[in-house]
Short mmCIF file of C-alpha atoms and ligand atoms in Angstrom, two decimals:
data_model
loop_
_atom_site.label_atom_id
_atom_site.label_comp_id
_atom_site.label_asym_id
_atom_site.label_seq_id
_atom_site.Cartn_x
_atom_site.Cartn_y
_atom_site.Cartn_z
CA MET U 104 0.00 0.00 0.00
CA GLN U 105 1.38 3.42 -0.96
CA LEU U 106 1.80 6.22 1.49
CA GLY U 107 -1.31 8.32 1.70
CA THR U 108 -3.59 5.64 0.28
CA PRO U 109 -6.68 5.54 2.49
CA ARG U 110 -7.20 2.21 4.23
CA PRO U 111 -10.43 0.44 3.22
CA CYS U 112 -13.08 0.68 5.94
CA SER U 113 -13.12 -3.06 6.33
CA ALA U 114 -9.38 -3.20 7.22
CA ARG U 115 -8.73 -4.41 10.76
CA PRO U 116 -6.77 -2.18 13.10
CA PRO U 117 -3.25 -3.49 13.84
CA ARG U 118 -3.26 -6.03 16.70
CA ARG U 119 -1.98 -4.63 19.96
CA SER U 120 0.47 -6.79 21.80
CA ALA U 121 -0.94 -8.76 24.69
CA TRP U 122 1.23 -6.69 27.05
CA LEU U 123 -0.15 -3.39 25.80
CA ALA U 124 -3.68 -4.67 25.88
CA ARG U 125 -3.37 -5.85 29.48
CA ARG U 126 -1.53 -2.89 30.91
CA PRO U 127 -4.18 -0.15 30.89
CA ARG U 128 -6.73 -2.52 32.41
CA ALA U 129 -4.31 -3.47 35.21
CA TRP U 130 -3.62 0.22 35.80
CA VAL U 131 -7.33 1.02 36.00
CA GLU U 132 -7.87 -1.83 38.43
CA ARG U 133 -5.03 -0.64 40.65
CA ARG U 134 -6.33 2.92 40.58
CA ALA U 135 -9.85 1.70 41.31
CA ALA U 136 -8.39 0.06 44.43
CA SER U 137 -7.10 3.58 45.40
CA GLU U 138 -3.43 2.85 44.76
CA PRO U 139 -1.60 6.19 44.31
CA ILE U 140 -0.95 7.16 40.69
CA ALA U 141 2.77 7.62 41.44
CA TYR U 142 3.07 3.93 42.35
CA ILE U 143 1.13 2.85 39.26
CA ARG U 144 3.19 5.00 36.88
CA GLY U 145 6.40 4.31 38.79
CA PHE U 146 7.46 7.92 39.15
CA LYS U 147 6.44 11.28 40.58
CA GLU U 148 7.26 14.70 39.20
CA TRP U 149 8.70 16.51 42.17
CA LEU U 150 10.61 19.80 42.10
CA SER U 151 10.72 19.38 38.30
CA LEU U 152 12.55 16.08 38.74
CA ARG U 153 11.39 12.61 37.75
CA ILE U 154 11.67 10.63 40.97
CA ALA U 155 11.16 6.88 40.68
CA THR U 156 8.54 5.69 43.15
CA ASP U 157 7.40 2.32 44.38
CA ARG U 158 6.29 0.69 47.56
CA ARG U 159 9.80 0.68 49.00
CA ALA U 160 9.44 4.34 50.02
CA LEU U 161 7.11 7.28 50.57
CA ILE U 162 5.96 9.21 47.50
CA PRO U 163 7.62 12.64 47.74
CA ARG U 164 5.08 15.33 48.63
CA PRO U 165 4.71 18.93 47.41
CA GLU U 166 5.36 20.27 50.94
CA THR U 167 8.77 18.58 50.88
CA GLU U 168 9.69 20.88 48.00
CA LEU U 169 9.64 23.64 50.62
CA LEU U 170 12.09 21.65 52.76
CA ALA U 171 14.42 21.04 49.81
CA GLU U 172 14.29 24.71 48.75
CA ALA U 173 15.09 25.82 52.31
CA ALA U 174 18.06 23.43 52.36
CA ILE U 175 19.25 24.78 49.01
CA ASP U 176 19.07 28.37 50.33
CA GLU U 177 20.93 27.38 53.49
CA ILE U 178 23.77 25.64 51.64
CA ALA U 179 24.04 28.41 49.03
CA ALA U 180 24.41 31.06 51.75
CA ARG U 181 27.07 29.03 53.55
CA LEU U 182 29.06 28.38 50.38
CA VAL U 183 29.31 32.14 49.88
CA ARG U 184 30.07 32.89 53.52
CA ASP U 185 32.27 30.01 54.76
CA ASP U 186 35.75 28.97 53.71
CA GLU U 187 35.62 25.56 55.39
CA PRO U 188 33.89 22.61 53.68
CA ILE U 189 30.22 22.34 54.60
CA ALA U 190 28.70 19.09 55.77
CA ALA U 191 25.01 18.38 55.08
CA TRP U 192 23.11 15.26 56.11
CA GLU U 193 19.63 14.21 55.12
CA VAL U 194 18.07 11.85 57.66
CA GLY U 195 15.28 9.56 56.44
CA THR U 196 16.01 10.03 52.75
CA GLY U 197 13.33 7.57 51.51
CA SER U 198 13.20 7.78 47.71
CA GLY U 199 16.23 10.08 47.85
CA ALA U 200 14.29 12.99 46.32
CA VAL U 201 15.80 15.67 48.58
CA ALA U 202 19.32 14.25 48.25
CA VAL U 203 18.94 14.18 44.45
CA ALA U 204 17.78 17.81 44.40
CA LEU U 205 20.69 18.94 46.59
CA ALA U 206 23.26 16.93 44.65
CA LEU U 207 22.06 18.32 41.31
CA ARG U 208 22.01 21.91 42.59
CA PHE U 209 25.45 21.68 44.19
CA ARG U 210 27.17 19.27 41.83
CA THR U 211 30.21 21.52 41.43
CA ALA U 212 30.62 22.26 45.15
CA LEU U 213 30.40 18.51 45.84
CA ALA U 214 32.94 17.67 43.15
CA LEU U 215 35.33 20.32 44.51
CA GLY U 216 34.95 19.10 48.10
CA ARG U 217 33.39 22.40 49.22
CA LEU U 218 30.30 20.47 50.27
CA ARG U 219 29.89 16.97 51.69
CA LEU U 220 26.48 15.41 51.43
CA GLY U 221 25.24 12.29 53.18
CA ALA U 222 21.83 10.65 53.28
CA THR U 223 20.65 7.89 55.58
CA ASP U 224 17.59 5.80 56.24
CA VAL U 225 16.67 2.98 58.59
CA SER U 226 14.95 1.09 55.75
CA PRO U 227 17.26 -0.91 53.44
CA GLU U 228 14.53 -0.99 50.79
CA ALA U 229 14.16 2.80 50.81
CA LEU U 230 17.90 3.22 50.65
CA GLU U 231 18.02 0.96 47.61
CA LEU U 232 15.45 3.17 45.85
CA ALA U 233 17.39 6.31 46.88
CA SER U 234 20.52 4.81 45.37
CA GLU U 235 18.64 4.10 42.11
CA ASN U 236 17.30 7.65 41.97
CA LEU U 237 20.73 9.15 42.58
CA ALA U 238 22.18 6.96 39.82
CA ALA U 239 19.35 7.85 37.42
CA HIS U 240 20.19 11.54 37.89
CA GLY U 241 23.93 10.98 37.46
CA VAL U 242 24.87 12.02 41.00
CA ALA U 243 25.40 8.64 42.70
CA GLY U 244 29.07 9.28 43.41
CA LEU U 245 28.38 12.63 45.06
CA VAL U 246 26.26 11.45 48.01
CA SER U 247 27.33 9.05 50.79
CA LEU U 248 24.50 6.72 51.71
CA GLY U 249 24.19 4.99 55.07
CA LEU U 250 21.80 2.58 56.72
CA GLY U 251 20.95 3.33 60.32
CA ASP U 252 18.66 4.64 63.01
CA LEU U 253 18.61 8.47 62.87
CA LEU U 254 22.22 9.67 63.31
CA GLU U 255 23.76 6.45 64.65
CA VAL U 256 25.70 5.69 61.46
CA SER U 257 27.72 8.70 60.35
CA VAL U 258 27.98 9.47 56.67
CA LEU U 259 30.54 12.20 57.28
CA PRO U 260 34.27 11.73 57.74
CA ALA U 261 34.93 11.66 61.52
CA PRO U 262 35.09 13.85 63.53
CA GLN U 263 32.93 16.12 61.38
CA VAL U 264 29.41 16.82 62.60
CA PRO U 265 26.85 18.30 60.21
CA ASP U 266 26.45 22.02 59.61
CA LEU U 267 23.08 21.24 58.11
CA LEU U 268 20.64 18.52 59.07
CA VAL U 269 17.63 18.05 56.81
CA ALA U 270 14.87 15.67 57.77
CA ASN U 271 11.36 14.74 56.77
CA LEU U 272 10.90 12.06 59.40
CA PRO U 273 7.61 10.22 59.95
CA TYR U 274 5.19 12.58 61.72
CA VAL U 275 1.75 11.07 61.18
CA PRO U 276 0.03 9.95 64.43
CA SER U 277 -0.20 6.14 64.70
CA ASP U 278 -4.02 6.06 64.69
CA GLU U 279 -4.12 7.97 61.37
CA VAL U 280 -1.63 5.53 59.85
CA ALA U 281 -3.69 2.60 61.13
CA ALA U 282 -6.86 4.14 59.60
CA GLY U 283 -5.05 3.97 56.25
CA VAL U 284 -6.97 6.74 54.49
CA GLY U 285 -5.97 7.47 50.87
CA SER U 286 -2.39 6.69 49.91
CA LEU U 287 -1.41 5.87 53.52
CA ARG U 288 -2.68 2.31 53.01
CA PHE U 289 -0.08 1.73 50.31
CA GLU U 290 2.97 3.52 51.68
CA PRO U 291 5.38 1.94 54.19
CA ALA U 292 4.24 2.48 57.79
CA LEU U 293 7.90 3.01 58.66
CA ALA U 294 7.85 6.15 56.51
CA LEU U 295 4.71 7.54 58.13
CA ASP U 296 4.22 6.46 61.73
CA GLY U 297 5.47 9.04 64.19
CA GLY U 298 3.92 7.49 67.31
CA THR U 299 0.92 8.59 69.36
CA ASP U 300 1.18 12.32 68.62
CA GLY U 301 3.38 11.95 65.55
CA LEU U 302 6.41 13.49 67.26
CA ASP U 303 8.40 10.46 68.52
CA LEU U 304 11.06 10.57 65.81
CA LEU U 305 11.29 14.36 65.78
CA ARG U 306 11.82 14.43 69.57
CA ARG U 307 14.53 11.77 69.31
CA LEU U 308 16.31 13.73 66.60
CA LEU U 309 16.06 16.97 68.57
CA ALA U 310 17.67 15.25 71.57
CA GLU U 311 20.69 14.51 69.35
CA LEU U 312 21.27 18.11 68.30
CA PRO U 313 23.56 19.04 71.24
CA PHE U 314 25.95 16.29 70.09
CA GLN U 315 25.30 16.07 66.37
CA LEU U 316 24.96 19.64 65.10
CA ALA U 317 27.96 21.94 64.67
CA PRO U 318 27.92 25.29 66.48
CA GLY U 319 26.23 27.72 64.10
CA GLY U 320 24.64 24.74 62.36
CA VAL U 321 21.03 24.50 61.26
CA ALA U 322 18.44 21.71 61.38
CA LEU U 323 15.54 21.92 58.93
CA LEU U 324 12.66 19.66 59.87
CA GLU U 325 9.45 19.06 57.96
CA ILE U 326 6.49 18.80 60.32
CA GLY U 327 2.74 18.18 60.25
CA HIS U 328 0.47 21.19 59.73
CA ASP U 329 -0.39 21.42 63.46
CA GLN U 330 2.97 20.51 65.00
CA ALA U 331 4.92 23.79 64.83
CA ASP U 332 4.25 24.89 68.43
CA ALA U 333 5.14 21.51 69.91
CA VAL U 334 8.36 21.22 67.90
CA ARG U 335 9.34 24.80 68.74
CA ALA U 336 8.78 24.11 72.46
CA ALA U 337 10.85 20.91 72.31
CA ALA U 338 13.68 22.71 70.50
CA GLU U 339 13.68 25.62 72.95
CA ALA U 340 13.88 23.16 75.87
CA LEU U 341 17.20 21.75 74.58
CA PRO U 342 20.26 22.36 76.77
CA ILE U 343 21.91 24.43 74.00
CA PRO U 344 21.08 27.94 72.84
CA VAL U 345 18.92 27.84 69.70
CA ARG U 346 17.01 30.24 67.47
CA VAL U 347 13.81 28.70 66.17
CA SER U 348 11.69 29.87 63.26
CA SER U 349 9.30 28.22 60.84
CA LEU U 350 8.46 28.46 57.16
CA PRO U 351 4.92 28.47 55.79
CA ASP U 352 3.78 26.52 52.76
CA LEU U 353 1.60 28.05 50.02
CA ALA U 354 -1.47 27.54 52.21
CA GLY U 355 0.14 29.54 55.03
CA LEU U 356 0.68 26.44 57.20
CA GLN U 357 3.97 26.17 59.09
CA ARG U 358 5.50 23.04 57.55
CA VAL U 359 9.25 23.45 58.09
CA VAL U 360 10.92 24.31 61.38
CA ARG U 361 14.39 25.87 61.24
CA ILE U 362 16.53 25.41 64.34
CA GLU U 363 19.81 27.27 64.41
CA ARG U 364 22.38 26.37 67.04
CA ALA U 365 23.55 29.78 68.25
C1 SAM D 675 8.26 10.74 55.66
S1 SAM D 675 9.42 9.65 54.91
C2 SAM D 675 10.40 10.86 54.02
C3 SAM D 675 11.08 10.30 52.81
C4 SAM D 675 11.78 11.37 51.95
N1 SAM D 675 12.80 12.08 52.67
C5 SAM D 675 10.75 12.36 51.44
O1 SAM D 675 10.72 13.48 51.93
O2 SAM D 675 9.98 12.01 50.53
C6 SAM D 675 10.42 9.26 56.30
C7 SAM D 675 11.63 8.39 56.05
O3 SAM D 675 12.31 8.21 57.31
C8 SAM D 675 12.72 6.87 57.42
N2 SAM D 675 12.84 6.55 58.85
C9 SAM D 675 11.89 6.15 59.72
N3 SAM D 675 12.40 5.95 60.93
C10 SAM D 675 13.72 6.25 60.84
C11 SAM D 675 14.80 6.21 61.77
N4 SAM D 675 14.62 5.85 63.03
N5 SAM D 675 16.03 6.55 61.33
C12 SAM D 675 16.23 6.92 60.03
N6 SAM D 675 15.24 6.96 59.11
C13 SAM D 675 14.01 6.63 59.51
C14 SAM D 675 11.67 6.07 56.71
O4 SAM D 675 12.16 4.81 56.31
C15 SAM D 675 11.32 6.99 55.54
O5 SAM D 675 12.10 6.70 54.41
#
């Protein structure tokens, strides 16, 4: 048949492969069962990045873009101001989205040794996904990954403690996780469950700041929409001098707490 020759009406459409024919139906069934679209498609667009997503880790959320942008601002200011290398550590990296964003933004500083960046998680499965996302963005060699509970396994060359701690730790109250509304039913409980009031992990991390945050250092913590006062109070009760502020999201909710060790 020549190009441009109209196909007779009786001609059959080309057969779709069995794989192609099955896939949309399977997707519809998964969506009908309320599975998040990011798990069905296998990626989420986050901070203009394509972050691979599956059940090994939490799907990165829009509010975490605020956390990543605050971390970028913090590192950028320090690179201009400080002569010494800067050490940044993301705790609870999950899919690695924040680490990928920081590594891409500061690729040159990392390559020159002006910035050291580590990322840890207590979940081996999440860490595996983080490693895949870092590799997919061409920054695998720029971030040290570590498996461990909060700050127990250092990803920085001893005796360096971080100048910047970035964390989006689980902060959903246990009863909400157990209720499993929406995507929570599909995401790992380890990535969500913050204990009775959601603050167990955040309190444990705060208790580490006197030992694990450099003088003048900053911790940036993502929090639930109603947790700013409690986290501020816990930070101000630490036995070190701190300056505490918080950053609102686009809805005006305080979603990131900034704790500066004075
Ligand atoms: C809310 S998810 C955040 C994931 C990712 N940073 C993001 O923003 O999309 C919390 C992450 O903290 C990890 N996590 C939970 N408990 C932890 C602990 N004790 N120490 C280190 N990481 C922990 C979970 O495995 C999960 O990957």
